[in-house]
Amino acid sequence: MALVPLAGKGSFMHIFDFRVLPGRGEEFIRLFEEFDYSDDNPMHKSPAQVKDGVLCRDTNDVDHFYLIGEWTDIQIHAAIGKQIAMEMKPAFMSLVAGGKFIPTYAEVVSSTPQDILDKAA
């Protein structure tokens, strides 16, 4: 299997670090996937999305999740996120503890070049 970098230098990662209502994790995952995999999700239609997001669950706390993805433009991601939250209001958002589903953005400042990864494979 070929190694590939998780993200490319110069891109931006969105990192959502959130909790769901106690004991509602499985329901959250189901509702998240229903929206995320639907044709209604505007995130998947943006050319600013580099790599699709992944939803991760904390191995030590079943109510703690992370959602990460790679984008070329923070403002575009934030605008689409606002559209989803304010206009679309998908069902999974009602299960976020505290109601806050806001990302932290981070610039990718180092990413292993592909030729180095190819040598390791």
CSV table of C-alpha atoms in Angstrom, one decimal:
chain,number,residue,atom,x,y,z
A,1,MET,CA,0.0,0.0,0.0
A,2,ALA,CA,1.4,3.4,-1.0
A,3,LEU,CA,1.9,6.0,1.7
A,4,VAL,CA,0.3,9.4,1.2
A,5,PRO,CA,0.3,12.4,3.4
A,6,LEU,CA,-2.7,13.1,5.5
A,7,ALA,CA,-2.8,16.7,4.2
A,8,GLY,CA,-0.8,18.9,1.9
A,9,LYS,CA,1.4,21.8,3.0
A,10,GLY,CA,-0.4,25.1,2.5
A,11,SER,CA,-3.9,23.6,3.0
A,12,PHE,CA,-6.0,24.2,6.0
A,13,MET,CA,-7.5,21.6,8.3
A,14,HIS,CA,-10.9,22.1,10.0
A,15,ILE,CA,-11.0,20.4,13.4
A,16,PHE,CA,-14.2,20.0,15.2
A,17,ASP,CA,-13.7,18.8,18.8
A,18,PHE,CA,-17.1,18.2,20.4
A,19,ARG,CA,-19.2,16.0,22.7
A,20,VAL,CA,-22.6,14.5,22.0
A,21,LEU,CA,-25.4,14.2,24.5
A,22,PRO,CA,-24.6,11.3,26.9
A,23,GLY,CA,-25.3,7.9,25.4
A,24,ARG,CA,-26.4,9.3,22.0
A,25,GLY,CA,-23.2,8.5,20.1
A,26,GLU,CA,-24.6,5.8,17.9
A,27,GLU,CA,-27.6,7.9,17.0
A,28,PHE,CA,-25.3,10.9,16.2
A,29,ILE,CA,-23.1,8.7,13.9
A,30,ARG,CA,-26.2,7.5,12.0
A,31,LEU,CA,-27.7,11.0,11.6
A,32,PHE,CA,-24.4,12.5,10.7
A,33,GLU,CA,-23.9,9.8,8.0
A,34,GLU,CA,-27.4,10.3,6.6
A,35,PHE,CA,-26.7,14.0,6.1
A,36,ASP,CA,-23.0,13.7,5.1
A,37,TYR,CA,-23.6,11.1,2.5
A,38,SER,CA,-26.7,12.8,1.0
A,39,ASP,CA,-26.8,14.8,-2.1
A,40,ASP,CA,-27.9,17.8,0.1
A,41,ASN,CA,-24.5,18.2,1.7
A,42,PRO,CA,-23.0,21.4,0.2
A,43,MET,CA,-19.5,20.6,1.6
A,44,HIS,CA,-19.0,17.8,-1.0
A,45,LYS,CA,-19.9,20.2,-3.8
A,46,SER,CA,-17.2,22.8,-3.1
A,47,PRO,CA,-14.0,22.9,-5.1
A,48,ALA,CA,-12.3,24.3,-2.0
A,49,GLN,CA,-12.5,20.8,-0.3
A,50,VAL,CA,-9.3,19.0,-0.8
A,51,LYS,CA,-10.0,15.8,1.1
A,52,ASP,CA,-13.3,14.8,2.5
A,53,GLY,CA,-13.7,14.9,6.3
A,54,VAL,CA,-13.5,12.0,8.6
A,55,LEU,CA,-15.5,11.6,11.8
A,56,CYS,CA,-13.4,10.1,14.7
A,57,ARG,CA,-14.5,8.9,18.1
A,58,ASP,CA,-12.3,9.1,21.1
A,59,THR,CA,-11.3,5.6,22.2
A,60,ASN,CA,-11.5,6.7,25.9
A,61,ASP,CA,-14.8,8.5,25.8
A,62,VAL,CA,-17.6,7.3,23.6
A,63,ASP,CA,-19.4,10.7,23.7
A,64,HIS,CA,-16.3,12.7,22.5
A,65,PHE,CA,-15.8,13.1,18.7
A,66,TYR,CA,-13.5,14.9,16.2
A,67,LEU,CA,-14.4,15.8,12.7
A,68,ILE,CA,-11.4,16.7,10.5
A,69,GLY,CA,-11.0,17.6,6.8
A,70,GLU,CA,-8.7,19.5,4.4
A,71,TRP,CA,-9.6,22.7,2.6
A,72,THR,CA,-7.9,25.3,0.5
A,73,ASP,CA,-9.9,28.2,1.9
A,74,ILE,CA,-11.1,28.7,5.4
A,75,GLN,CA,-13.7,31.4,4.5
A,76,ILE,CA,-15.4,29.1,2.0
A,77,HIS,CA,-15.6,26.3,4.6
A,78,ALA,CA,-16.9,28.7,7.2
A,79,ALA,CA,-19.6,30.1,4.9
A,80,ILE,CA,-20.8,26.6,4.0
A,81,GLY,CA,-20.8,25.6,7.7
A,82,LYS,CA,-22.9,28.7,8.5
A,83,GLN,CA,-25.4,27.7,5.7
A,84,ILE,CA,-25.7,24.2,7.1
A,85,ALA,CA,-26.1,25.4,10.7
A,86,MET,CA,-28.5,28.3,10.0
A,87,GLU,CA,-30.5,27.2,7.0
A,88,MET,CA,-30.3,23.4,6.8
A,89,LYS,CA,-30.2,22.5,10.5
A,90,PRO,CA,-29.4,18.7,10.0
A,91,ALA,CA,-30.7,16.4,12.7
A,92,PHE,CA,-27.3,15.4,14.0
A,93,MET,CA,-26.6,18.9,15.2
A,94,SER,CA,-29.3,18.6,17.9
A,95,LEU,CA,-27.3,15.9,19.5
A,96,VAL,CA,-24.1,18.0,20.0
A,97,ALA,CA,-23.7,18.8,23.7
A,98,GLY,CA,-23.9,22.5,24.4
A,99,GLY,CA,-25.2,23.1,20.8
A,100,LYS,CA,-21.8,24.4,19.6
A,101,PHE,CA,-20.4,22.8,16.5
A,102,ILE,CA,-17.6,25.2,15.6
A,103,PRO,CA,-14.3,24.3,14.1
A,104,THR,CA,-10.7,25.3,14.9
A,105,TYR,CA,-8.7,25.9,11.7
A,106,ALA,CA,-5.1,25.0,11.4
A,107,GLU,CA,-2.7,25.7,8.5
A,108,VAL,CA,-0.7,22.6,7.3
A,109,VAL,CA,2.9,23.9,7.6
A,110,SER,CA,4.7,20.6,7.1
A,111,SER,CA,3.7,17.5,5.1
A,112,THR,CA,6.1,14.7,4.1
A,113,PRO,CA,6.9,15.0,0.4
A,114,GLN,CA,5.6,12.1,-1.7
A,115,ASP,CA,9.1,11.1,-2.9
A,116,ILE,CA,10.1,10.5,0.8
A,117,LEU,CA,7.0,8.5,1.4
A,118,ASP,CA,7.6,6.4,-1.8
A,119,LYS,CA,11.0,5.4,-0.4
A,120,ALA,CA,9.5,4.2,2.8
A,121,ALA,CA,6.9,2.1,1.1
